[in-house]
């Protein structure tokens, strides 16, 4: 059977999906995807997977994708970050039987992506990206898609999108922010850039950015002409966003915990992170329960803290506080609603800005820290505690790599491996490793 392409792929395989849940690291796992689908999401992405680790580690493949196969969880797109065409294709080949398409992440702006040389930090290497997309398009039995960020220059963004389309990309998601727009400098996404891309390419386009309510989805579709709208943070704070509802937080929290129990295993850290997002506004008020939510180590413990938050909210409602709004929030704090990031500081009259001043101070601090002659206050404190402390990067000890995976090996490991690899080898050979505290032989 011939591989579907472009609009035919969107119509037949993705069933004309319009409401899309974004790929989110450690946040768009199976349980959350199923919850989102119950409440209007028509297409979901897996969390971003690291292609090199996916190829190398069978446990990583099993825990993150293979164990999450579910008939209800389709259509589904698997996303990878990568910077090597061969490695990317190898990872995609291992994943293609478990999803409907493979997505290349070209939009992650975080520092870890800069260090790993992937995501939005590849957007100037058009030759490499063209090769990656083209090779994947030729080798895979499912379509290849891409998620990108925009350039400041609209013309360059359009040429970027056209290059990816020509290389073989069958669907493009455009996040209307540049790679510099993150954290405190996030700001507003440019739908004008998204509209320009949509008009310039002949493949389906999804828009990402500024989506907090269903009305934003409708407006985005009208203003940009895209085929679908993707939500990340809006979905995390209100998984019923695509239904146009703002339910009580406890309703979504209880339903999510029910799905988690029905589809184990789910990492406790993922569940905790979702509850923190859902209860975000309430935890600003009941800060004692914020500590409890951070400390509990079981699913039942997390559910118990959620019940306590529900009880306190219902007590507020019973006392007549339900008619009151919480600070600047449009609804009471126990209603699912987005967290609105403050806009970046406006430039001051002298042409400077608070943000640039902060950045300037930070650069000066880093320059001071990197200086051989002058140490920062923090390093001076460390030097006072340990006069022999070494701060020179050149003289820092070089870690010896594990023979199997490349992570730092244990200094006294009997096998010369990191703890994870040592544990597997010691278990297989029924051996001890005093360095890592493993006692398989002793116990046997």
Tab-separated table of C-alpha atoms in Angstrom:
chain	number	residue	atom	x	y	z
A	1	UNK	CA	0.000	0.000	0.000
A	2	UNK	CA	1.372	3.403	-1.007
A	3	UNK	CA	2.254	5.814	1.779
A	4	UNK	CA	-0.301	8.607	2.146
A	5	UNK	CA	0.991	12.139	1.722
A	6	UNK	CA	0.003	15.696	2.587
A	7	UNK	CA	-3.696	16.398	2.763
A	8	UNK	CA	-4.601	12.798	1.963
A	9	UNK	CA	-2.623	11.718	5.048
A	10	UNK	CA	-4.346	14.379	7.167
A	11	UNK	CA	-7.821	13.427	5.945
A	12	UNK	CA	-7.587	9.625	6.001
A	13	UNK	CA	-5.033	8.742	8.672
A	14	UNK	CA	-5.427	11.696	11.020
A	15	UNK	CA	-9.186	11.886	10.305
A	16	UNK	CA	-9.012	15.651	9.674
A	17	UNK	CA	-7.808	16.256	13.226
A	18	UNK	CA	-8.276	19.871	14.240
A	19	UNK	CA	-7.726	19.771	18.024
A	20	UNK	CA	-4.189	18.629	18.812
A	21	UNK	CA	-2.329	17.943	22.082
A	22	UNK	CA	1.324	18.966	21.792
A	23	UNK	CA	4.360	16.776	22.413
A	24	UNK	CA	5.505	17.635	25.960
A	25	UNK	CA	8.546	16.107	27.650
A	26	UNK	CA	7.386	13.915	30.576
A	27	UNK	CA	3.868	15.390	30.296
A	28	UNK	CA	2.073	13.916	27.267
A	29	UNK	CA	2.262	10.295	28.447
A	30	UNK	CA	-0.471	7.730	27.706
A	31	UNK	CA	-2.736	8.512	30.682
A	32	UNK	CA	-2.774	12.245	29.904
A	33	UNK	CA	-3.351	11.627	26.210
A	34	UNK	CA	-6.339	9.386	26.982
A	35	UNK	CA	-7.772	11.997	29.355
A	36	UNK	CA	-7.361	14.700	26.694
A	37	UNK	CA	-9.027	12.511	24.053
A	38	UNK	CA	-12.020	12.025	26.363
A	39	UNK	CA	-12.430	15.793	26.371
A	40	UNK	CA	-12.184	16.740	22.722
A	41	UNK	CA	-8.583	16.151	21.590
A	42	UNK	CA	-8.540	14.490	18.158
A	43	UNK	CA	-4.788	13.919	17.762
A	44	UNK	CA	-1.985	13.502	20.294
A	45	UNK	CA	1.797	13.430	20.152
A	46	UNK	CA	4.052	11.359	22.375
A	47	UNK	CA	6.560	13.198	24.565
A	48	UNK	CA	9.777	14.074	22.767
A	49	UNK	CA	12.128	11.068	22.665
A	50	UNK	CA	15.884	11.303	22.216
A	51	UNK	CA	16.657	9.369	19.015
A	52	UNK	CA	20.128	8.216	20.081
A	53	UNK	CA	18.892	6.853	23.417
A	54	UNK	CA	15.880	5.262	21.698
A	55	UNK	CA	18.197	3.336	19.354
A	56	UNK	CA	20.648	2.328	22.089
A	57	UNK	CA	18.389	1.428	25.015
A	58	UNK	CA	15.710	-1.271	24.737
A	59	UNK	CA	14.346	-0.366	28.179
A	60	UNK	CA	13.854	3.250	27.058
A	61	UNK	CA	11.899	2.044	24.018
A	62	UNK	CA	9.784	-0.292	26.092
A	63	UNK	CA	9.006	2.125	28.920
A	64	UNK	CA	8.243	5.134	26.741
A	65	UNK	CA	6.475	3.710	23.703
A	66	UNK	CA	6.053	-0.049	23.425
A	67	UNK	CA	4.305	-0.427	26.799
A	68	UNK	CA	1.907	2.413	25.962
A	69	UNK	CA	0.250	0.792	22.953
A	70	UNK	CA	-3.503	1.314	23.275
A	71	UNK	CA	-6.309	1.126	20.705
A	72	UNK	CA	-7.955	4.248	22.129
A	73	UNK	CA	-4.737	6.224	21.666
A	74	UNK	CA	-4.913	6.752	17.895
A	75	UNK	CA	-4.182	8.647	15.768
A	76	UNK	CA	-0.784	9.169	17.392
A	77	UNK	CA	2.437	10.854	16.232
A	78	UNK	CA	5.808	9.966	17.791
A	79	UNK	CA	8.277	12.827	18.134
A	80	UNK	CA	12.079	12.595	18.185
A	81	UNK	CA	14.892	15.056	18.667
A	82	UNK	CA	17.994	14.234	16.638
A	83	UNK	CA	20.935	15.781	14.796
A	84	UNK	CA	22.161	12.768	12.823
A	85	UNK	CA	20.176	11.535	9.782
A	86	UNK	CA	21.149	7.871	10.203
A	87	UNK	CA	20.391	7.773	13.925
A	88	UNK	CA	17.081	9.584	13.393
A	89	UNK	CA	15.994	7.077	10.751
A	90	UNK	CA	17.069	4.108	12.906
A	91	UNK	CA	14.961	5.412	15.802
A	92	UNK	CA	12.016	6.128	13.505
A	93	UNK	CA	12.155	2.614	12.038
A	94	UNK	CA	11.950	1.169	15.563
A	95	UNK	CA	8.913	3.359	16.346
A	96	UNK	CA	6.937	3.445	13.086
A	97	UNK	CA	4.842	0.324	13.805
A	98	UNK	CA	3.473	1.921	16.991
A	99	UNK	CA	2.242	5.243	15.595
A	100	UNK	CA	0.792	6.967	12.524
A	101	UNK	CA	3.675	9.340	11.733
A	102	UNK	CA	7.141	10.375	12.930
A	103	UNK	CA	7.759	14.008	13.918
A	104	UNK	CA	11.148	15.738	13.972
A	105	UNK	CA	11.437	18.259	16.799
A	106	UNK	CA	12.890	21.504	15.454
A	107	UNK	CA	11.185	23.729	18.013
A	108	UNK	CA	12.657	23.023	21.476
A	109	UNK	CA	14.356	26.262	22.665
A	110	UNK	CA	15.622	25.029	26.050
A	111	UNK	CA	19.245	25.074	27.154
A	112	UNK	CA	19.387	21.269	27.134
A	113	UNK	CA	18.551	21.389	23.410
A	114	UNK	CA	21.378	23.859	22.860
A	115	UNK	CA	23.848	21.620	24.703
A	116	UNK	CA	22.600	18.537	22.866
A	117	UNK	CA	22.509	20.395	19.534
A	118	UNK	CA	18.917	19.621	18.576
A	119	UNK	CA	15.481	21.245	18.471
A	120	UNK	CA	15.339	24.928	17.493
A	121	UNK	CA	19.147	25.122	17.541
A	122	UNK	CA	19.275	23.266	14.219
A	123	UNK	CA	17.100	25.779	12.373
A	124	UNK	CA	20.061	27.443	10.647
A	125	UNK	CA	21.506	24.133	9.378
A	126	UNK	CA	19.219	23.707	6.376
A	127	UNK	CA	21.497	21.229	4.626
A	128	UNK	CA	21.453	18.855	7.591
A	129	UNK	CA	17.690	19.197	8.086
A	130	UNK	CA	17.000	18.634	4.392
A	131	UNK	CA	19.053	15.427	4.544
A	132	UNK	CA	17.316	14.196	7.713
A	133	UNK	CA	13.804	14.766	6.390
A	134	UNK	CA	14.580	13.406	2.934
A	135	UNK	CA	16.181	10.216	4.260
A	136	UNK	CA	13.279	9.616	6.655
A	137	UNK	CA	10.760	10.241	3.880
A	138	UNK	CA	12.499	7.633	1.707
A	139	UNK	CA	13.027	4.947	4.367
A	140	UNK	CA	9.886	5.071	6.535
A	141	UNK	CA	6.545	3.415	5.873
A	142	UNK	CA	4.757	6.270	7.693
A	143	UNK	CA	4.865	10.017	6.857
A	144	UNK	CA	7.470	12.365	8.307
A	145	UNK	CA	6.266	15.623	9.934
A	146	UNK	CA	8.123	18.564	11.524
A	147	UNK	CA	7.486	21.021	14.352
A	148	UNK	CA	9.313	24.328	13.946
A	149	UNK	CA	9.689	27.781	15.439
A	150	UNK	CA	9.698	30.923	13.316
A	151	UNK	CA	12.487	33.342	12.429
A	152	UNK	CA	12.028	37.055	13.064
A	153	UNK	CA	12.044	37.571	9.289
A	154	UNK	CA	8.781	36.327	7.793
A	155	UNK	CA	10.380	35.680	4.377
A	156	UNK	CA	13.048	33.459	5.934
A	157	UNK	CA	10.391	31.537	7.873
A	158	UNK	CA	8.466	30.909	4.647
A	159	UNK	CA	11.605	29.695	2.823
A	160	UNK	CA	12.411	27.455	5.799
A	161	UNK	CA	8.957	25.847	5.629
A	162	UNK	CA	9.172	25.414	1.852
A	163	UNK	CA	12.576	23.736	2.195
A	164	UNK	CA	11.152	21.177	4.651
A	165	UNK	CA	8.143	20.554	2.398
A	166	UNK	CA	10.385	19.976	-0.603
A	167	UNK	CA	12.538	17.556	1.431
A	168	UNK	CA	9.492	15.368	2.134
A	169	UNK	CA	7.711	16.785	5.209
A	170	UNK	CA	3.997	15.882	4.963
A	171	UNK	CA	2.650	18.059	7.787
A	172	UNK	CA	4.127	21.118	9.462
A	173	UNK	CA	3.433	22.458	12.948
A	174	UNK	CA	4.457	26.097	13.322
A	175	UNK	CA	5.010	27.562	16.782
A	176	UNK	CA	4.706	31.288	16.200
A	177	UNK	CA	7.606	32.245	18.479
A	178	UNK	CA	11.336	32.525	17.840
A	179	UNK	CA	13.794	30.345	19.752
A	180	UNK	CA	14.677	33.386	21.890
A	181	UNK	CA	11.061	33.694	23.106
A	182	UNK	CA	11.084	31.485	26.174
A	183	UNK	CA	10.799	31.817	29.958
A	184	UNK	CA	10.428	35.432	31.034
A	185	UNK	CA	10.817	36.542	27.406
A	186	UNK	CA	8.074	34.290	26.005
A	187	UNK	CA	5.737	37.043	24.822
A	188	UNK	CA	2.962	36.621	22.255
A	189	UNK	CA	3.181	34.163	19.339
A	190	UNK	CA	2.954	35.615	15.821
A	191	UNK	CA	-0.050	34.249	13.967
A	192	UNK	CA	1.012	36.401	10.995
A	193	UNK	CA	4.057	34.172	10.499
A	194	UNK	CA	1.853	31.075	10.725
A	195	UNK	CA	-0.591	32.477	8.172
A	196	UNK	CA	2.289	33.288	5.789
A	197	UNK	CA	3.592	29.709	6.038
A	198	UNK	CA	0.120	28.267	5.496
A	199	UNK	CA	-0.296	30.314	2.300
A	200	UNK	CA	3.147	29.328	1.011
A	201	UNK	CA	3.060	25.522	1.367
A	202	UNK	CA	0.889	22.770	-0.099
A	203	UNK	CA	0.796	20.511	2.970
A	204	UNK	CA	-1.392	20.690	6.105
A	205	UNK	CA	-0.250	23.145	8.790
A	206	UNK	CA	-0.966	23.149	12.531
A	207	UNK	CA	-0.669	26.378	14.539
A	208	UNK	CA	0.846	26.517	18.034
A	209	UNK	CA	0.919	29.471	20.427
A	210	UNK	CA	-1.564	31.758	22.283
A	211	UNK	CA	-4.115	28.956	22.815
A	212	UNK	CA	-5.769	29.239	26.225
A	213	UNK	CA	-9.506	28.834	25.504
A	214	UNK	CA	-11.674	27.256	22.795
A	215	UNK	CA	-12.417	30.770	21.517
A	216	UNK	CA	-8.669	31.155	20.816
A	217	UNK	CA	-8.784	27.961	18.751
A	218	UNK	CA	-11.693	29.262	16.639
A	219	UNK	CA	-10.035	32.645	16.153
A	220	UNK	CA	-6.701	31.065	15.217
A	221	UNK	CA	-8.334	28.839	12.592
A	222	UNK	CA	-10.056	31.858	11.075
A	223	UNK	CA	-7.043	34.196	11.117
A	224	UNK	CA	-4.382	31.737	9.914
A	225	UNK	CA	-6.314	29.299	7.713
A	226	UNK	CA	-4.507	26.311	9.240
A	227	UNK	CA	-5.919	22.774	9.372
A	228	UNK	CA	-5.470	22.297	13.108
A	229	UNK	CA	-4.506	24.006	16.349
A	230	UNK	CA	-2.072	22.576	18.900
A	231	UNK	CA	-2.142	23.319	22.628
A	232	UNK	CA	0.505	22.624	25.269
A	233	UNK	CA	0.242	24.710	28.452
A	234	UNK	CA	-3.431	25.471	27.890
A	235	UNK	CA	-4.123	21.732	27.783
A	236	UNK	CA	-2.053	21.061	30.935
A	237	UNK	CA	-4.063	23.552	32.984
A	238	UNK	CA	-7.404	22.552	31.448
A	239	UNK	CA	-7.605	19.198	29.624
A	240	UNK	CA	-11.231	20.056	28.741
A	241	UNK	CA	-10.084	23.096	26.729
A	242	UNK	CA	-11.151	21.605	23.376
A	243	UNK	CA	-14.632	20.952	24.799
A	244	UNK	CA	-14.996	24.622	25.620
A	245	UNK	CA	-15.510	23.783	29.316
A	246	UNK	CA	-13.820	25.049	32.466
A	247	UNK	CA	-14.681	22.296	34.985
A	248	UNK	CA	-13.723	22.209	38.675
A	249	UNK	CA	-10.099	21.153	39.050
A	250	UNK	CA	-10.930	18.158	41.233
A	251	UNK	CA	-13.117	16.715	38.476
A	252	UNK	CA	-10.156	16.581	36.075
A	253	UNK	CA	-7.715	15.488	38.801
A	254	UNK	CA	-9.911	12.579	39.894
A	255	UNK	CA	-10.543	11.461	36.319
A	256	UNK	CA	-6.819	11.637	35.505
A	257	UNK	CA	-5.925	9.520	38.567
A	258	UNK	CA	-8.574	7.009	37.507
A	259	UNK	CA	-6.968	6.720	34.032
A	260	UNK	CA	-3.512	6.345	35.609
A	261	UNK	CA	-4.733	3.418	37.705
A	262	UNK	CA	-6.419	1.843	34.694
A	263	UNK	CA	-3.294	2.083	32.494
A	264	UNK	CA	-0.224	1.332	34.636
A	265	UNK	CA	2.632	1.840	34.937
A	266	UNK	CA	2.848	5.637	34.991
A	267	UNK	CA	5.830	7.423	36.531
A	268	UNK	CA	4.919	9.093	39.823
A	269	UNK	CA	6.857	12.194	38.763
A	270	UNK	CA	4.559	12.608	35.735
A	271	UNK	CA	1.432	12.320	37.898
A	272	UNK	CA	2.797	14.787	40.447
A	273	UNK	CA	3.676	17.287	37.709
A	274	UNK	CA	0.154	17.094	36.252
A	275	UNK	CA	-1.464	17.654	39.650
A	276	UNK	CA	0.791	20.658	40.242
A	277	UNK	CA	-0.376	22.139	36.919
A	278	UNK	CA	-4.069	21.400	37.539
A	279	UNK	CA	-4.016	22.753	41.113
A	280	UNK	CA	-1.621	25.611	40.239
A	281	UNK	CA	-3.890	28.511	41.232
A	282	UNK	CA	-5.268	26.774	44.359
A	283	UNK	CA	-1.764	25.930	45.592
A	284	UNK	CA	-0.923	29.644	45.590
A	285	UNK	CA	-3.427	29.915	48.441
A	286	UNK	CA	-3.077	26.564	50.247
A	287	UNK	CA	0.707	26.495	50.265
A	288	UNK	CA	0.950	23.961	53.101
A	289	UNK	CA	-0.529	21.337	50.776
A	290	UNK	CA	1.994	22.309	48.098
A	291	UNK	CA	4.695	20.904	50.404
A	292	UNK	CA	2.670	17.741	50.989
A	293	UNK	CA	2.134	17.251	47.246
A	294	UNK	CA	5.885	17.546	46.690
A	295	UNK	CA	6.799	15.049	49.430
A	296	UNK	CA	4.373	12.104	49.090
A	297	UNK	CA	5.849	9.040	47.416
A	298	UNK	CA	2.815	6.992	46.390
A	299	UNK	CA	-0.114	7.364	44.017
A	300	UNK	CA	-2.525	7.048	46.945
A	301	UNK	CA	-0.625	9.819	48.717
A	302	UNK	CA	-1.006	12.131	45.733
A	303	UNK	CA	-4.707	11.273	45.524
A	304	UNK	CA	-5.088	12.056	49.232
A	305	UNK	CA	-3.545	15.533	48.864
A	306	UNK	CA	-5.839	16.164	45.882
A	307	UNK	CA	-8.841	15.174	48.054
A	308	UNK	CA	-7.740	17.611	50.758
A	309	UNK	CA	-7.528	20.413	48.191
A	310	UNK	CA	-10.986	19.484	46.922
A	311	UNK	CA	-12.381	19.536	50.465
A	312	UNK	CA	-10.937	22.982	51.183
A	313	UNK	CA	-12.335	24.357	47.923
A	314	UNK	CA	-15.783	22.936	48.661
A	315	UNK	CA	-15.660	24.497	52.129
A	316	UNK	CA	-14.940	27.864	50.487
A	317	UNK	CA	-17.893	27.332	48.142
A	318	UNK	CA	-20.167	26.430	51.086
A	319	UNK	CA	-19.138	29.638	52.856
A	320	UNK	CA	-20.233	31.671	49.820
A	321	UNK	CA	-16.785	32.350	48.398
A	322	UNK	CA	-17.688	30.765	45.047
A	323	UNK	CA	-18.966	34.091	43.738
A	324	UNK	CA	-15.602	35.736	44.380
A	325	UNK	CA	-12.755	35.783	41.901
A	326	UNK	CA	-9.218	35.059	43.033
A	327	UNK	CA	-7.018	38.088	42.388
A	328	UNK	CA	-6.682	38.705	38.654
A	329	UNK	CA	-8.106	35.306	37.660
A	330	UNK	CA	-11.264	35.298	35.490
A	331	UNK	CA	-12.719	32.420	37.576
A	332	UNK	CA	-12.386	31.227	41.188
A	333	UNK	CA	-9.076	29.435	41.735
A	334	UNK	CA	-10.677	25.961	41.841
A	335	UNK	CA	-11.861	26.242	38.213
A	336	UNK	CA	-9.603	24.937	35.417
A	337	UNK	CA	-8.122	27.988	33.719
A	338	UNK	CA	-4.849	28.910	32.044
A	339	UNK	CA	-1.793	30.331	33.704
A	340	UNK	CA	-1.080	33.572	31.867
A	341	UNK	CA	2.610	34.414	31.682
A	342	UNK	CA	3.447	38.076	32.334
A	343	UNK	CA	4.524	39.911	29.190
A	344	UNK	CA	8.214	40.874	28.829
A	345	UNK	CA	9.065	44.278	30.324
A	346	UNK	CA	8.492	47.226	28.005
A	347	UNK	CA	11.554	49.355	27.032
A	348	UNK	CA	12.145	52.361	29.290
A	349	UNK	CA	12.333	55.949	28.069
A	350	UNK	CA	16.134	55.887	27.714
A	351	UNK	CA	15.867	52.980	25.280
A	352	UNK	CA	17.037	50.413	27.827
A	353	UNK	CA	14.830	47.864	29.535
A	354	UNK	CA	14.688	46.003	32.820
A	355	UNK	CA	15.106	42.741	30.977
A	356	UNK	CA	18.230	43.917	29.159
A	357	UNK	CA	19.617	45.305	32.429
A	358	UNK	CA	19.058	41.937	34.079
A	359	UNK	CA	20.709	40.207	31.134
A	360	UNK	CA	23.631	42.642	31.311
A	361	UNK	CA	24.059	41.977	35.030
A	362	UNK	CA	23.927	38.232	34.418
A	363	UNK	CA	26.578	38.462	31.700
A	364	UNK	CA	28.805	40.524	34.019
A	365	UNK	CA	28.328	37.935	36.765
A	366	UNK	CA	29.230	35.079	34.414
A	367	UNK	CA	32.283	36.981	33.202
A	368	UNK	CA	33.334	37.457	36.828
A	369	UNK	CA	32.832	33.783	37.601
A	370	UNK	CA	34.820	32.699	34.548
A	371	UNK	CA	37.716	34.982	35.424
A	372	UNK	CA	40.858	33.307	36.757
A	373	UNK	CA	41.745	36.348	38.860
A	374	UNK	CA	38.404	37.094	40.555
A	375	UNK	CA	35.939	34.581	41.960
A	376	UNK	CA	32.235	35.159	42.537
A	377	UNK	CA	30.937	35.389	46.100
A	378	UNK	CA	29.592	31.860	45.880
A	379	UNK	CA	32.953	30.483	44.748
A	380	UNK	CA	34.756	32.541	47.393
A	381	UNK	CA	32.599	30.835	50.036
A	382	UNK	CA	33.486	27.440	48.605
A	383	UNK	CA	37.170	28.415	48.567
A	384	UNK	CA	36.966	29.457	52.241
A	385	UNK	CA	35.556	26.043	53.157
A	386	UNK	CA	38.074	24.201	50.978
A	387	UNK	CA	41.259	26.170	50.194
A	388	UNK	CA	42.347	23.505	47.691
A	389	UNK	CA	39.127	23.752	45.669
A	390	UNK	CA	39.857	23.896	41.937
A	391	UNK	CA	37.720	26.160	39.710
A	392	UNK	CA	39.705	25.836	36.487
A	393	UNK	CA	37.735	23.938	33.784
A	394	UNK	CA	40.995	22.697	32.229
A	395	UNK	CA	42.166	21.128	35.489
A	396	UNK	CA	38.900	19.440	36.454
A	397	UNK	CA	39.153	15.642	36.528
A	398	UNK	CA	38.006	13.915	33.351
A	399	UNK	CA	35.415	11.231	33.974
A	400	UNK	CA	36.068	7.835	32.440
A	401	UNK	CA	33.112	6.652	30.389
A	402	UNK	CA	31.178	3.448	30.985
A	403	UNK	CA	32.209	0.789	28.473
A	404	UNK	CA	28.591	0.105	27.443
A	405	UNK	CA	26.551	3.317	27.489
A	406	UNK	CA	28.956	6.267	27.623
A	407	UNK	CA	27.837	7.627	31.020
A	408	UNK	CA	30.537	8.224	33.700
A	409	UNK	CA	31.630	4.876	35.167
A	410	UNK	CA	31.907	4.145	38.869
A	411	UNK	CA	35.449	4.928	40.033
A	412	UNK	CA	35.797	1.608	41.879
A	413	UNK	CA	33.304	-0.503	39.932
A	414	UNK	CA	34.631	-4.048	39.490
A	415	UNK	CA	33.225	-4.154	35.950
A	416	UNK	CA	34.252	-0.630	34.934
A	417	UNK	CA	30.619	0.360	34.318
A	418	UNK	CA	28.071	2.964	35.434
A	419	UNK	CA	25.582	1.907	38.109
A	420	UNK	CA	22.764	1.057	35.675
A	421	UNK	CA	24.935	-1.170	33.453
A	422	UNK	CA	26.708	-2.663	36.479
A	423	UNK	CA	23.377	-3.662	38.029
A	424	UNK	CA	22.351	-5.549	34.880
A	425	UNK	CA	25.724	-7.310	34.570
A	426	UNK	CA	25.935	-8.198	38.264
A	427	UNK	CA	22.403	-9.609	38.189
A	428	UNK	CA	23.124	-11.632	35.045
A	429	UNK	CA	26.415	-13.049	36.368
A	430	UNK	CA	25.263	-13.323	40.013
A	431	UNK	CA	28.177	-11.159	41.145
A	432	UNK	CA	28.874	-8.447	43.741
A	433	UNK	CA	30.040	-4.882	43.239
A	434	UNK	CA	31.022	-3.219	46.504
A	435	UNK	CA	31.420	0.158	44.814
A	436	UNK	CA	27.758	0.244	43.764
A	437	UNK	CA	26.495	-1.642	46.817
A	438	UNK	CA	25.247	-4.620	44.790
A	439	UNK	CA	25.128	-7.986	46.598
A	440	UNK	CA	23.647	-10.506	44.164
A	441	UNK	CA	26.305	-13.180	44.861
A	442	UNK	CA	26.144	-12.632	48.611
A	443	UNK	CA	22.368	-12.926	48.707
A	444	UNK	CA	22.403	-15.981	46.465
